[in-house]
Coordinates of C-alpha atoms and ligand atoms in Angstrom, one line a residue:
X1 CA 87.1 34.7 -34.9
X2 CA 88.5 37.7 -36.7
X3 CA 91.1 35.9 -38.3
X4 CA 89.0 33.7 -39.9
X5 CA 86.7 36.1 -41.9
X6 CA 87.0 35.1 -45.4
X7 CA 85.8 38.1 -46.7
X8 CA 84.1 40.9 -45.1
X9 CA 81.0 42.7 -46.6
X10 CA 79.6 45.9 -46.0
X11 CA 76.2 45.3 -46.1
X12 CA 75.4 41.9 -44.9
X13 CA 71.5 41.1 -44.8
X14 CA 70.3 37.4 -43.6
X15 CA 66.9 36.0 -45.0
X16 CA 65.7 35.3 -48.7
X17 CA 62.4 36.0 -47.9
X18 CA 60.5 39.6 -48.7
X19 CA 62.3 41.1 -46.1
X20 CA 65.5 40.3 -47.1
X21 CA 65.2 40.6 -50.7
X22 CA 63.7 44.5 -50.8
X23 CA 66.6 45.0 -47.9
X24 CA 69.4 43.8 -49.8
X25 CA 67.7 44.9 -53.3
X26 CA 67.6 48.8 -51.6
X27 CA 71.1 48.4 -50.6
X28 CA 72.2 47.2 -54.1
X29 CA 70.7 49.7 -55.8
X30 CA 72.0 52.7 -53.3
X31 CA 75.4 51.3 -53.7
X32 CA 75.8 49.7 -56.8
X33 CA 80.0 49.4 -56.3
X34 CA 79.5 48.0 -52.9
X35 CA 80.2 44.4 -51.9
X36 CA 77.0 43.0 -50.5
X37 CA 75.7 39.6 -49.6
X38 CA 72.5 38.0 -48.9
X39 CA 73.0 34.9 -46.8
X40 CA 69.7 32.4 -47.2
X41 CA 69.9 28.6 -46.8
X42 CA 67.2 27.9 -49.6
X43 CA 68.3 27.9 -53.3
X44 CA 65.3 30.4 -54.4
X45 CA 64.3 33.3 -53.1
X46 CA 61.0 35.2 -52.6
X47 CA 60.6 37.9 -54.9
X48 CA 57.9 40.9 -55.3
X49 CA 56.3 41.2 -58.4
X50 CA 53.3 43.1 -59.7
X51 CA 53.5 45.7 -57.3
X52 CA 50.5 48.0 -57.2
X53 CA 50.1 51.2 -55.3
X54 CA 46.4 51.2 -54.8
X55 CA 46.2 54.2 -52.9
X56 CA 48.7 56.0 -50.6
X57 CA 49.1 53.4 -48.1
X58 CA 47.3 50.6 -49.4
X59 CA 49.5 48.0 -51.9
X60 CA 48.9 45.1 -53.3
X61 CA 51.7 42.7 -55.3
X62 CA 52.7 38.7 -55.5
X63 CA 55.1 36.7 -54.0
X64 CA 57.1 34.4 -56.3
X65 CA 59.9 32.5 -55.6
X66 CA 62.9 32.5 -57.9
X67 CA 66.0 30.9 -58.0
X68 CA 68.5 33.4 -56.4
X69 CA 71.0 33.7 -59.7
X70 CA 68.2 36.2 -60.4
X71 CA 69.0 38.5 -58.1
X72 CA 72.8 38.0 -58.9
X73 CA 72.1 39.1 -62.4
X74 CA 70.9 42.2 -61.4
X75 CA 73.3 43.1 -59.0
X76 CA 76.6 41.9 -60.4
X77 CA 78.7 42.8 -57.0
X78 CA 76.0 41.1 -54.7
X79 CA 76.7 37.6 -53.4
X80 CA 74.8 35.1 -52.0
X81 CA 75.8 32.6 -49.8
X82 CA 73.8 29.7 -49.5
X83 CA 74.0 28.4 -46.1
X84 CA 72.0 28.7 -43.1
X85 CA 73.6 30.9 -40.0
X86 CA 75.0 29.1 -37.2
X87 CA 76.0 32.0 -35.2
X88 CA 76.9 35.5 -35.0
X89 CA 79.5 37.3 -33.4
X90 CA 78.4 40.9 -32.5
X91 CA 82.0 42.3 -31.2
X92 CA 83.7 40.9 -33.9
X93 CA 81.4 41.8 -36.5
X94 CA 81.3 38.2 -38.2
X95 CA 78.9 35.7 -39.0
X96 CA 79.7 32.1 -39.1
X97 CA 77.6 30.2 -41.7
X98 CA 76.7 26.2 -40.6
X99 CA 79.0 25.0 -43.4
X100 CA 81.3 26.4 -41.4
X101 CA 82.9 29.7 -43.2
X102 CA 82.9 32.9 -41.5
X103 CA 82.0 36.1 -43.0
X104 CA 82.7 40.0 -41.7
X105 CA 80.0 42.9 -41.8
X106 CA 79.9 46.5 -41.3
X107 CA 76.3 46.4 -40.8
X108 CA 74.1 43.4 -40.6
X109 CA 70.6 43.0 -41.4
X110 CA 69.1 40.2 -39.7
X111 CA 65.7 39.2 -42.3
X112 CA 65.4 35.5 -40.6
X113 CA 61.4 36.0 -40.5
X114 CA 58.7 33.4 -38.7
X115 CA 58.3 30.1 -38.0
X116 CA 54.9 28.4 -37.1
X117 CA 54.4 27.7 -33.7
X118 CA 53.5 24.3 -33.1
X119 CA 50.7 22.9 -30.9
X120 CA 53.8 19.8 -30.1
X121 CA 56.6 19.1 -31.3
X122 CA 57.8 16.5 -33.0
X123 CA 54.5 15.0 -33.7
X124 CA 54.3 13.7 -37.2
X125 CA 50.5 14.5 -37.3
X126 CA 50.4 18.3 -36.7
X127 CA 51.3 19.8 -39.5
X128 CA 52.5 24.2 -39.6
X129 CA 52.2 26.0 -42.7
X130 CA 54.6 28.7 -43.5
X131 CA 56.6 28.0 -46.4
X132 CA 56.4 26.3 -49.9
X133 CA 57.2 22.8 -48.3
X134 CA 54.8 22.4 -46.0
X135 CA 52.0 23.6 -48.0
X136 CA 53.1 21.0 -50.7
X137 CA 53.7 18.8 -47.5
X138 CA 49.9 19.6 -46.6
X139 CA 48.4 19.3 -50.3
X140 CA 49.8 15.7 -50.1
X141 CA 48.8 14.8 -47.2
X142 CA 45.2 16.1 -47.5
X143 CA 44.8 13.7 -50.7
X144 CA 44.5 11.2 -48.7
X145 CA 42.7 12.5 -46.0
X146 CA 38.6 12.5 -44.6
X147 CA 38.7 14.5 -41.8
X148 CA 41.5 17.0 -40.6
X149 CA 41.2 19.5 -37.9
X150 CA 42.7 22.9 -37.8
X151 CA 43.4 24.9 -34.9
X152 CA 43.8 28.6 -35.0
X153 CA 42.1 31.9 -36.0
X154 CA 45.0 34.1 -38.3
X155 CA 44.6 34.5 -41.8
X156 CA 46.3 30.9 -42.9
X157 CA 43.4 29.4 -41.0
X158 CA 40.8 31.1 -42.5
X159 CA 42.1 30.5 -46.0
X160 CA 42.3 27.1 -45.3
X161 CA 39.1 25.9 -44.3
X162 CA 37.5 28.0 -47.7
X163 CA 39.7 26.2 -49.6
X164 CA 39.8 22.7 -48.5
X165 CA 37.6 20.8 -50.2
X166 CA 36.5 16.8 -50.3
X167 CA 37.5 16.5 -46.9
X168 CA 35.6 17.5 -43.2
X169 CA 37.3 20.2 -41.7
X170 CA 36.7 20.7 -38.4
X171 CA 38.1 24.1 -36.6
X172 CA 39.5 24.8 -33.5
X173 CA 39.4 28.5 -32.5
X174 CA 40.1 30.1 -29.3
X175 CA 37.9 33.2 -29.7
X176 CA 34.3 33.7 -29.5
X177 CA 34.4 34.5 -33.6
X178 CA 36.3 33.5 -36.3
X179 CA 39.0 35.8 -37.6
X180 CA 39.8 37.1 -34.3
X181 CA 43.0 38.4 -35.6
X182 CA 41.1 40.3 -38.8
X183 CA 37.8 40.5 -37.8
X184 CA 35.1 41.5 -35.1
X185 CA 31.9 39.2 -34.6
X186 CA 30.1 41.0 -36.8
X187 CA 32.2 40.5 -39.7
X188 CA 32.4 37.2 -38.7
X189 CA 29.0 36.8 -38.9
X190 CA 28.9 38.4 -42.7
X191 CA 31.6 36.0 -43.5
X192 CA 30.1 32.4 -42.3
X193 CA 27.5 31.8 -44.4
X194 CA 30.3 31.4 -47.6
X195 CA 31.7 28.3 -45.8
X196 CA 28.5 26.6 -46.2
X197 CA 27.6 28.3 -50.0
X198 CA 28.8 28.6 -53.0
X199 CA 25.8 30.5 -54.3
X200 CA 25.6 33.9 -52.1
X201 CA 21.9 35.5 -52.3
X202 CA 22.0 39.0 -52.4
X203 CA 19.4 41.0 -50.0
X204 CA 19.0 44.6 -48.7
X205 CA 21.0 46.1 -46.7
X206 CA 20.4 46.4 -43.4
X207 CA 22.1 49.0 -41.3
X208 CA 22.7 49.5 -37.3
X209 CA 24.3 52.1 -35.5
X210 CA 25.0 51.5 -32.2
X211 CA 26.6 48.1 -32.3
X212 CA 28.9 45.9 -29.6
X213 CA 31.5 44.0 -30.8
X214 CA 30.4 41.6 -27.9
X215 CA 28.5 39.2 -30.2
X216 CA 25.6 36.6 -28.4
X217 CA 29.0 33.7 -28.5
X218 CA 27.4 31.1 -30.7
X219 CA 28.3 28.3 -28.2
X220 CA 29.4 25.2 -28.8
X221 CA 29.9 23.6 -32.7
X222 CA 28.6 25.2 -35.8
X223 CA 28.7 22.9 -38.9
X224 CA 28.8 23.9 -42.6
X225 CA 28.1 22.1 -45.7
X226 CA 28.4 23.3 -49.4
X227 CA 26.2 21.5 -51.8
X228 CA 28.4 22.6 -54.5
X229 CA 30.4 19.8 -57.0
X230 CA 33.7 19.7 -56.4
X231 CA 35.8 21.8 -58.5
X232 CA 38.0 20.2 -60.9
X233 CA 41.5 19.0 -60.6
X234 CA 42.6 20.3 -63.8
X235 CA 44.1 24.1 -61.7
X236 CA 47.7 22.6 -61.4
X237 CA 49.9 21.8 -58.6
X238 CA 52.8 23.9 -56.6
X239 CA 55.9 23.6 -59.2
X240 CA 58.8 25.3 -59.5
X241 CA 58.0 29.5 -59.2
X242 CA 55.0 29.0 -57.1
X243 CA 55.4 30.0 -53.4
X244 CA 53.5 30.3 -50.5
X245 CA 52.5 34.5 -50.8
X246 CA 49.5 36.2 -50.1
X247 CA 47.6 33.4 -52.7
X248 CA 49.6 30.7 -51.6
X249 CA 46.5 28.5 -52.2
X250 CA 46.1 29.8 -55.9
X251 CA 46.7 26.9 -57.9
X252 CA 47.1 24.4 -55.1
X253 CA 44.8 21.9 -55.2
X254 CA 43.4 21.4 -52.0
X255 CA 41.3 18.2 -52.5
X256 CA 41.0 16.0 -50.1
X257 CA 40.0 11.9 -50.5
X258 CA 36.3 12.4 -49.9
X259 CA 33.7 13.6 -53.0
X260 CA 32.3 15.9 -50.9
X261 CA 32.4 20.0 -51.6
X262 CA 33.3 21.9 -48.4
X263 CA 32.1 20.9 -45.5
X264 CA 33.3 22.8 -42.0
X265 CA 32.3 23.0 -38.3
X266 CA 33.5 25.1 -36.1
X267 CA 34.4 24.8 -32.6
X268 CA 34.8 27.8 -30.5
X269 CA 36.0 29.1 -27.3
X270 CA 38.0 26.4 -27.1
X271 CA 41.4 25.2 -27.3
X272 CA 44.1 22.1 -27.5
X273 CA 44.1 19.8 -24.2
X274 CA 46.0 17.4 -25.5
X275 CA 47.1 15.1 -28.9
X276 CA 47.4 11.5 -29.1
X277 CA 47.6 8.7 -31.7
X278 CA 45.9 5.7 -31.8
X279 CA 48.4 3.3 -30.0
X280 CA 47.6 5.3 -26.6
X281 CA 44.3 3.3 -26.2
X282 CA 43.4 4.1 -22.8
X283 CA 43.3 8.3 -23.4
X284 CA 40.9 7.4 -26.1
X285 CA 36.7 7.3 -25.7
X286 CA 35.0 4.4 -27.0
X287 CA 33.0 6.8 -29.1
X288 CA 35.2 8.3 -31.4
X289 CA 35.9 5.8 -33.9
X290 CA 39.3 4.9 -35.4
X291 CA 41.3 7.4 -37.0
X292 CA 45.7 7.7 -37.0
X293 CA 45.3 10.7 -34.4
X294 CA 42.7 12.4 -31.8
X295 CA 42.8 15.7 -30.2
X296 CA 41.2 16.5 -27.0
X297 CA 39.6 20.4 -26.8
X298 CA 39.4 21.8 -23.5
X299 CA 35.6 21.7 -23.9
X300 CA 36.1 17.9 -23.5
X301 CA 35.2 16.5 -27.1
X302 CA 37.6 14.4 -28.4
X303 CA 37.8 14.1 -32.0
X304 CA 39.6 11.9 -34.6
X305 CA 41.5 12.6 -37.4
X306 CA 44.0 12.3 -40.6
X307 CA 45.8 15.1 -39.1
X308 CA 45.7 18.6 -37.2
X309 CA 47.1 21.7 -38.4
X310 CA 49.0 23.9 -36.4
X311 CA 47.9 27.4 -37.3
X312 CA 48.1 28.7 -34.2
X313 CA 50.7 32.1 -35.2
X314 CA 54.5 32.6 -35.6
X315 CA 57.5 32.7 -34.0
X316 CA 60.3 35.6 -34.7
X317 CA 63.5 33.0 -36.0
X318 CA 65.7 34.7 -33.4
X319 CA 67.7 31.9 -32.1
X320 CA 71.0 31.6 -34.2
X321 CA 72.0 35.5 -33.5
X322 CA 71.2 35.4 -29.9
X323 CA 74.0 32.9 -28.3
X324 CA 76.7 35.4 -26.9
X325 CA 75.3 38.2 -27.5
X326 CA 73.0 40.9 -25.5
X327 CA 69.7 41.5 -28.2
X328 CA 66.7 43.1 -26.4
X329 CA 64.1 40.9 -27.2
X330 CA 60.1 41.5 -27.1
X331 CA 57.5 39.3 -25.1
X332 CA 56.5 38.0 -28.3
X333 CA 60.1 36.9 -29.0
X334 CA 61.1 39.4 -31.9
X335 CA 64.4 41.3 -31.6
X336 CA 63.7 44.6 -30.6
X337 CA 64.3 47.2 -33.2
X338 CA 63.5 51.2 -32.9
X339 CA 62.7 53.8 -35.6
X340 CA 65.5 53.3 -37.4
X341 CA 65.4 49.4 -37.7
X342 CA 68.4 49.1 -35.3
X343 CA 68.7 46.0 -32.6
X344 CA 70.0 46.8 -29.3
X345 CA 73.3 45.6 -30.8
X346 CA 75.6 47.7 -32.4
X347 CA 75.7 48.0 -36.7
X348 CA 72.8 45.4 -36.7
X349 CA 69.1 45.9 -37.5
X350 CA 66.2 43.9 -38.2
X351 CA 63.3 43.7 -40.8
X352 CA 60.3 41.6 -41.1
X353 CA 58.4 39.0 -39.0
X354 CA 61.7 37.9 -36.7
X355 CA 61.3 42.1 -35.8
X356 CA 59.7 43.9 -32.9
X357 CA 58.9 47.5 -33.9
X358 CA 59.4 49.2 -30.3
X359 CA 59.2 52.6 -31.5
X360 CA 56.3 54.9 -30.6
X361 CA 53.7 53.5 -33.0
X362 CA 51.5 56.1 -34.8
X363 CA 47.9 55.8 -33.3
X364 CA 47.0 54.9 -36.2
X365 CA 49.5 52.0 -36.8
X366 CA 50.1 48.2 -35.1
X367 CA 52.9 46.1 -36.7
X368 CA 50.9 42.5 -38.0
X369 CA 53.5 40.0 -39.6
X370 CA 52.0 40.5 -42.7
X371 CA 53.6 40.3 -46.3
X372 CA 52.9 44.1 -46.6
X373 CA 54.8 44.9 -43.6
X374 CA 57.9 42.4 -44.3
X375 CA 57.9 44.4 -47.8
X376 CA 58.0 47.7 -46.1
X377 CA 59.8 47.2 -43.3
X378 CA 62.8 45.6 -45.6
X379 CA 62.9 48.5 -47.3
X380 CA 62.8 51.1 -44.8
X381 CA 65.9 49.2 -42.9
X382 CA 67.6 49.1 -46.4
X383 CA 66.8 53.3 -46.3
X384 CA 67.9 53.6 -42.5
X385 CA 71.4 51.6 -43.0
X386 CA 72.3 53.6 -46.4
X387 CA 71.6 57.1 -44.5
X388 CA 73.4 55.8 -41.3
X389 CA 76.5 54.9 -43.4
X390 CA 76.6 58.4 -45.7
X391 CA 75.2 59.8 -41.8
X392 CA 71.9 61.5 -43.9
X393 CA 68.9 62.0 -41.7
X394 CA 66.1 59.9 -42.1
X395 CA 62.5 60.3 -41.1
X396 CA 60.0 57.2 -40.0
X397 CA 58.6 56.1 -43.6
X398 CA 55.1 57.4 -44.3
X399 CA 53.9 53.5 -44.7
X400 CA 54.1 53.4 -41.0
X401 CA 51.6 56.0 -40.4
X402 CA 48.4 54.5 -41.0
X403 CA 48.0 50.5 -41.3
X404 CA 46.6 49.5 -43.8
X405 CA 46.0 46.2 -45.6
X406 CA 44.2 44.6 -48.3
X407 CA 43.9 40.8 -48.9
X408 CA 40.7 38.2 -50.2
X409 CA 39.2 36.0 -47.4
X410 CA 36.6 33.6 -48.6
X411 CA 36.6 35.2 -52.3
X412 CA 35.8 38.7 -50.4
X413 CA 37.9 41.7 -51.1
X414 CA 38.8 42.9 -47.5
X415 CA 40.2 46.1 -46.7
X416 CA 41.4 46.7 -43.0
X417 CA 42.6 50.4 -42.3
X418 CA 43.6 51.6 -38.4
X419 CA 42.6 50.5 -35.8
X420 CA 40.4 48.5 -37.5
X421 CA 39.4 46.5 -34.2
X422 CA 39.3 49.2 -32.3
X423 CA 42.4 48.2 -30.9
X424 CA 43.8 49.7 -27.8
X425 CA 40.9 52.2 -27.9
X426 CA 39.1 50.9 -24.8
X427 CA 35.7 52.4 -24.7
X428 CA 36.6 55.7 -26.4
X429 CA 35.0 54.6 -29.8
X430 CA 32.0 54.1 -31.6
X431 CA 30.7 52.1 -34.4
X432 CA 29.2 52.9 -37.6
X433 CA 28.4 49.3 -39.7
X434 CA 26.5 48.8 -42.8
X435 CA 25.9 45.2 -44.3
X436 CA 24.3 43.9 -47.2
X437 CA 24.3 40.4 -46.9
X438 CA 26.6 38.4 -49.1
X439 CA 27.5 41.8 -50.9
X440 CA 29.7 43.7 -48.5
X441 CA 29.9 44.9 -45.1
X442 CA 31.4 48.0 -43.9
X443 CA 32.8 49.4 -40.8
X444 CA 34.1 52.4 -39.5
X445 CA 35.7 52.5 -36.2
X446 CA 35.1 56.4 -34.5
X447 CA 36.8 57.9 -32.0
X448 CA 35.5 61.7 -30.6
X449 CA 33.9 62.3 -34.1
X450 CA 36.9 61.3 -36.1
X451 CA 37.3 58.2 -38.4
X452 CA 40.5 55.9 -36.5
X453 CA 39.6 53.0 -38.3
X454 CA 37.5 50.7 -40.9
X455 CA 37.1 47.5 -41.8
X456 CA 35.6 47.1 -45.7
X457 CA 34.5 43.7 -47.3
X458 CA 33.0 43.4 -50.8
X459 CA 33.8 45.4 -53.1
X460 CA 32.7 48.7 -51.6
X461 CA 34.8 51.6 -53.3
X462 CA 35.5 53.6 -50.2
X463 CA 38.9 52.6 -49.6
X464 CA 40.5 56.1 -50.8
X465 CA 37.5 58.1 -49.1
X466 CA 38.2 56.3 -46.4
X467 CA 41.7 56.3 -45.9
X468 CA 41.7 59.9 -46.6
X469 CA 39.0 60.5 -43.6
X470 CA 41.8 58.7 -41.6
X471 CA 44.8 60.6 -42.5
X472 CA 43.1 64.1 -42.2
X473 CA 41.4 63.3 -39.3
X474 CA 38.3 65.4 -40.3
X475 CA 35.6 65.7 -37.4
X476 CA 32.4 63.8 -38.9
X477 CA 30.2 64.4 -36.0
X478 CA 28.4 67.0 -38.9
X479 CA 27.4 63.8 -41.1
X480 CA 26.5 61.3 -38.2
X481 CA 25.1 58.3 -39.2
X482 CA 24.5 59.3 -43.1
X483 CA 28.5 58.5 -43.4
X484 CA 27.3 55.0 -44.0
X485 CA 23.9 55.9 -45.7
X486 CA 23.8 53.6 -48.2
X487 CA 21.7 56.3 -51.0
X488 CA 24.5 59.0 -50.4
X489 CA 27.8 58.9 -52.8
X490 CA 30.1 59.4 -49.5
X491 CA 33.0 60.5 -52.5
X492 CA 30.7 63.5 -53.6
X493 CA 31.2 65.1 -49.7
X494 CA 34.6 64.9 -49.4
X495 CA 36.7 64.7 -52.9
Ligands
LIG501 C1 80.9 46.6 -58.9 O1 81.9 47.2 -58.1 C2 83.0 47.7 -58.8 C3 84.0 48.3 -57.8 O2 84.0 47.6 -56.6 C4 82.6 48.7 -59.8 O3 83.7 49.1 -60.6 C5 81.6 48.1 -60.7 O4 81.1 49.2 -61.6 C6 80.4 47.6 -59.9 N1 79.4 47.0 -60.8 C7 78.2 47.6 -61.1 C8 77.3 46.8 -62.0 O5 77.9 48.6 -60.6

């Protein structure tokens, strides 16, 4: 294999998504008179823009997609190869592109992100969303569509159904709540009511104290209906420098054939049984009318449809890299990388969603494949392999310290900080929650007196407070319940 190489690299990072853009754009910029290459199959690449520090851990920005000459431009002695990777060759330090060429590294950066998992495979009715091509794929197919059904509880899911519109959506969710992955029942609760209004009255708020996050489960199939005319087509369509980012949906019309505004029901606890279409006639009840595919739930409904979507999580895109070689990978499939980004494999690391952070995780921190994290984590590996090669120290970036993330669900500003679930805190916690309905709810997430987490919808203005409370790790037992007293300026007792 070593004879082959047609040219070797010193930095060689794989991936054209936010991962392997801020990687290789942290490399390029370290070493400005060093040969480096990006190797991506896709002809753009994703690209960060409008970057906004909001406060010290919290950071907002765009995703746009841009043809990769771009990043060229800039960095005149950075080359991108455009081809997919067939394999890679650890010992030999080479990795063979499926157009057959075969490229040396000194150290590799492996940035080959997440794929959706599908419910089935090969089933041309279950759709994933991930990228710009199969949210176009899904726009499309939605035109012409009267009922779909989704299936899955992550962020993608939760866009979807408040965006859909014109078209019954019904939704397939394991948990007892929606939003499992964001939310707690409570929040959950705040949030439903949008799916059925446009209009959101405003009342007092109403606080509790002692709260579970072990919610009545609502049982069975919650339907939603928006009275509201649909909005107009006129908002564009996905063209060329759009991209699937944190507001994928902005300026996708999601319309489907129906004029009807949004119209959702829910179906919880429950998951997939089985898919079939409509030439398997004898899986298929009398009862449920005649649409090009049905899906059986394991509560035993069986319902008809245009077509499902798959949003059911990721997985890490590990497979290429792992033929022949000996990567420590997690449960959840991502290549195992410790605080310095490294694999289990010698001169390569990892960044992003196809990554597995396995270091000792702040207690205030959880890795989520989030857009945030990608960005960071890119970065951080670009940091790690520039102070390996000039051997510099270099400490766990400070962006790992607290998690924190801030994104719009249902038009709602949401702010998660911690453990904002309460995750792996057992019983050792308490709640604090304050809600106003269809204005904002608030929670904070206490553990011996001191704040470990919060999650903060509406616009609430306590992000900083909060986040500070976090970091310093103040003990609040003093200030009890009037933390979230809703006639005290919180900012006036601790700034
Ligand atoms: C590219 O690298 C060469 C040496 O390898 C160097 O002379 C040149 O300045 C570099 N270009 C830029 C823009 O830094």
């Amino acid at each position: 294999m070593a004879e082959r190489k047609e040219k070797t690299f010193k930095f060689v990072v794989v991936g054209g998504g936010i991962a392997g853009v801020t990687c290789v754009e942290q490399l390029s910029s370290n070493f400005p008179s060093t040969d480096v290459a990006l190797i991506t199959a896709g002809r753009h690449i994703k690209a960060v823009t409008n970057y906004k520090q909001v406060s010290k851990t919290l950071e907002e920005f765009d995703v746009l997609e841009r043809p990769s000459s771009v990043l060229e431009e800039k960095f005149p002695n950075l080359t991108v190869i455009h081809s997919a990777v067939k394999s890679l060759h650890t010992e030999s330090h080479s990795v063979e592109t499926a157009d057959g060429r075969v490229f040396g590294y000194e150290k590799l950066c492996i940035c080959s992100g997440a794929r959706p998992k599908l419910l089935t495979q090969d089933n041309p009715y279950v759709l994933g969303i991930r990228d710009t091509d199969s949210a176009q794929e899904f726009q499309k197919r939605l035109s012409k569509a009267k009922r779909i059904v989704v299936v899955g509880n992550g962020g993608i899911a939760l866009e979807l159904v408040y965006e859909v519109e014109g078209c019954e959506v019904i939704w397939v969710v394991k948990d007892k709540a929606i939003g499992n992955t964001f939310f707690d029942a409570g929040a959950a609760q705040f949030l439903i009511p949008s799916l059925g209004a446009d209009k959101l009255e405003v009342s007092a708020p109403c606080r509790r104290t002692r709260y579970t996050t072990e919610e009545p489960a609502s049982g069975g199939a919650q339907t939603f209906t928006a009275d509201a005319t649909p909005r107009g087509q006129s908002s564009g369509t996905v063209g060329p420098g759009s991209a699937l980012g944190p507001d994928w949906h902005q300026g996708i019309v999601l319309h489907g054939a129906e004029q009807v505004s949004r119209c959702v029901s829910v179906e919880y606890q429950c998951e997939v049984k089985q898919i079939f279409t409509s030439e398997d006639q004898t899986l298929k009840p009398e009862s449920v009318g005649s649409w090009p595919v049905y899906i059986q739930l394991t509560n035993d409904k069986t319902l008809g449809c245009d077509f499902v979507v798959s949003a059911t999580g990721v997985v890490p895109n590990t497979e290429p890299f792992l033929h022949g070689n000996s990567f420590a990978l997690v449960g959840d499939g991502g290549l195992q990388v410790d605080d310095h980004m490294r694999t289990s494999e010698p001169d390569v690391y990892a960044a992003g969603d196809v990554c597995t952070a396995c270091w000792e995780h702040s207690p205030l921190w959880q890795q989520m494949r989030l857009w945030t994290q990608a960005r960071q984590m890119g970065w951080y590996a670009g940091r790690c392999i520039a102070a390996d090669v000039l051997s510099e120290p270099v400490d766990l970036d400070f962006c790992f310290e607290l998690f924190s993330h801030i994104t719009k669900f249902f038009n709602y500003k949401v702010v998660l900080l911690g453990k904002f679930n309460a995750q792996g805190l057992g019983s050792d916690h308490e709640l604090l929650v304050r809600c106003t309905k269809g204005q904002e709810y608030i929670k904070v997430v206490l553990s011996r007196g001191r704040m470990v987490g919060a999650v903060l919808i509406g616009e609430t203005n306590l992000e900083e407070t909060f986040e500070n409370l976090i970091l310093n790790q103040m003990d609040l037992t003093p200030y009890g319940e009037e933390l979230l007293n809703p006639n005290i300026d919180i900012e006036d007792y601790f700034d």
